[in-house]
Amino acid sequence: MRANFSEIMESIQGEGLLVGTRQIFLRFAGCNLRCSYCDTAWSLSETAECRFYPKTGNRNPIQYIKNPIGIMQVAELIKNFSSLWISFTGGEPLLCADYIRELALILRPKGYKFLLESNGTLCEQLAVCISYLDMISMDFKLPSATGRNLWEEHRCFLLRAREKPGYVKIVITAKSSCQELDRAVGIINGIDKSIPLILQPAAPYGSVHAPLMEDVLKMQEIAMKSLDDVRVIPQVHRLINLI
Ligand code: SF4
């Protein structure tokens, strides 16, 4: 079995509940969405080569690995990294749900644990591999970010995802509104109010502007009225200049 990757590397996890944890990132190529704040545009489509960074946290040196890449080749590429946490990220990793299941089956006996970082829209594909995951990071995409209403896709995904430990993350930009945040919170609350919610202020990128912190705090207060655990966490790896 083979899959297309845009990057393979080791760094610290810069987002969500596992922030600061050393992880190996398998960044799949290809995505079913086009978010305004996407900061991995090079991962939206399949490419001929995957960039492999053998030095932890560093974009230099780079090795170029021909796509698609087989499961045993991935195991070989990551064997010298020290982390036993693997993040399936992208792009949208669930476009390769069968591959994730097979890779996790082969690597689990070596002691690896698996985090899925997903855009939270492909609940049928989640069912293919959920039993092999240790934690799920689900993005909740607000209409202001995608130009689409994904409420039902997110509800379906979260209903399945809650059988594993995890959290929901919402990226807040200058265009995010309290009304759409409130609707997202209502969906999470309707499923399980103890699911942690991370509000992640967007970093300025292209035409995307960072939100005012007073607006982010207001959104946190709105969410705290319905949910037990609402945290504001920026992208930490960017603050300390790691990939
Ligand atoms: S889901 Fe993720 S990878 Fe896909 S466009 Fe949105 S931010 Fe980018």
PDB file of N, CA and C and ligand atoms in Angstrom, residues 31 33-35 37-40 44 90-92 119 139 141, ligand 1:
ATOM      1  N   CYS A  31      -6.204  17.468  -0.055  1.00  0.00           N
ATOM      2  CA  CYS A  31      -7.199  17.933   0.924  1.00  0.00           C
ATOM      3  C   CYS A  31      -8.527  18.178   0.211  1.00  0.00           C
ATOM      4  N   LEU A  33     -10.747  20.346   1.396  1.00  0.00           N
ATOM      5  CA  LEU A  33     -11.186  21.716   1.685  1.00  0.00           C
ATOM      6  C   LEU A  33     -10.154  22.718   1.157  1.00  0.00           C
ATOM      7  N   ARG A  34     -10.521  23.984   1.207  1.00  0.00           N
ATOM      8  CA  ARG A  34      -9.599  25.071   0.855  1.00  0.00           C
ATOM      9  C   ARG A  34      -9.856  26.215   1.844  1.00  0.00           C
ATOM     10  N   CYS A  35      -9.261  26.122   3.019  1.00  0.00           N
ATOM     11  CA  CYS A  35      -9.506  27.132   4.056  1.00  0.00           C
ATOM     12  C   CYS A  35      -8.720  28.405   3.766  1.00  0.00           C
ATOM     13  N   TYR A  37      -7.229  30.323   5.756  1.00  0.00           N
ATOM     14  CA  TYR A  37      -6.016  30.494   6.573  1.00  0.00           C
ATOM     15  C   TYR A  37      -5.024  29.358   6.404  1.00  0.00           C
ATOM     16  N   CYS A  38      -5.212  28.515   5.401  1.00  0.00           N
ATOM     17  CA  CYS A  38      -4.353  27.330   5.252  1.00  0.00           C
ATOM     18  C   CYS A  38      -2.880  27.742   5.153  1.00  0.00           C
ATOM     19  N   ASP A  39      -2.069  27.202   6.056  1.00  0.00           N
ATOM     20  CA  ASP A  39      -0.632  27.531   6.030  1.00  0.00           C
ATOM     21  C   ASP A  39       0.203  26.341   5.543  1.00  0.00           C
ATOM     22  N   THR A  40      -0.481  25.363   4.926  1.00  0.00           N
ATOM     23  CA  THR A  40       0.247  24.234   4.325  1.00  0.00           C
ATOM     24  C   THR A  40      -0.228  24.052   2.881  1.00  0.00           C
ATOM     25  N   LEU A  44      -1.899  20.603  -0.442  1.00  0.00           N
ATOM     26  CA  LEU A  44      -3.287  20.489  -0.897  1.00  0.00           C
ATOM     27  C   LEU A  44      -3.449  19.526  -2.071  1.00  0.00           C
ATOM     28  N   GLY A  90      -1.860  16.877   7.511  1.00  0.00           N
ATOM     29  CA  GLY A  90      -1.959  17.119   6.062  1.00  0.00           C
ATOM     30  C   GLY A  90      -1.950  18.602   5.761  1.00  0.00           C
ATOM     31  N   GLY A  91      -2.631  18.887   4.641  1.00  0.00           N
ATOM     32  CA  GLY A  91      -3.624  18.117   3.910  1.00  0.00           C
ATOM     33  C   GLY A  91      -4.685  17.482   4.829  1.00  0.00           C
ATOM     34  N   GLU A  92      -5.408  16.530   4.271  1.00  0.00           N
ATOM     35  CA  GLU A  92      -6.389  15.797   5.067  1.00  0.00           C
ATOM     36  C   GLU A  92      -5.999  14.318   5.088  1.00  0.00           C
ATOM     37  N   ASN A 119      -9.513  17.613   9.459  1.00  0.00           N
ATOM     38  CA  ASN A 119     -10.420  18.755   9.309  1.00  0.00           C
ATOM     39  C   ASN A 119     -11.858  18.410   9.731  1.00  0.00           C
ATOM     40  N   ASP A 139     -10.485  19.624  13.712  1.00  0.00           N
ATOM     41  CA  ASP A 139     -10.729  21.032  13.411  1.00  0.00           C
ATOM     42  C   ASP A 139     -12.211  21.233  13.143  1.00  0.00           C
ATOM     43  N   LYS A 141     -14.406  23.829  11.252  1.00  0.00           N
ATOM     44  CA  LYS A 141     -14.192  24.890  10.268  1.00  0.00           C
ATOM     45  C   LYS A 141     -15.398  25.820  10.220  1.00  0.00           C
TER      46      LYS A 141
HETATM   47  S1  SF4 B   1      -8.324  21.484   5.953  1.00  0.00           S
HETATM   48 FE1  SF4 B   1      -6.247  21.971   6.644  1.00  0.00          FE
HETATM   49  S2  SF4 B   1      -4.911  21.431   4.902  1.00  0.00           S
HETATM   50 FE2  SF4 B   1      -7.034  21.507   4.115  1.00  0.00          FE
HETATM   51  S3  SF4 B   1      -7.241  23.619   3.333  1.00  0.00           S
HETATM   52 FE3  SF4 B   1      -7.996  23.613   5.452  1.00  0.00          FE
HETATM   53  S4  SF4 B   1      -6.208  24.220   6.710  1.00  0.00           S
HETATM   54 FE4  SF4 B   1      -5.430  23.591   4.668  1.00  0.00          FE
END
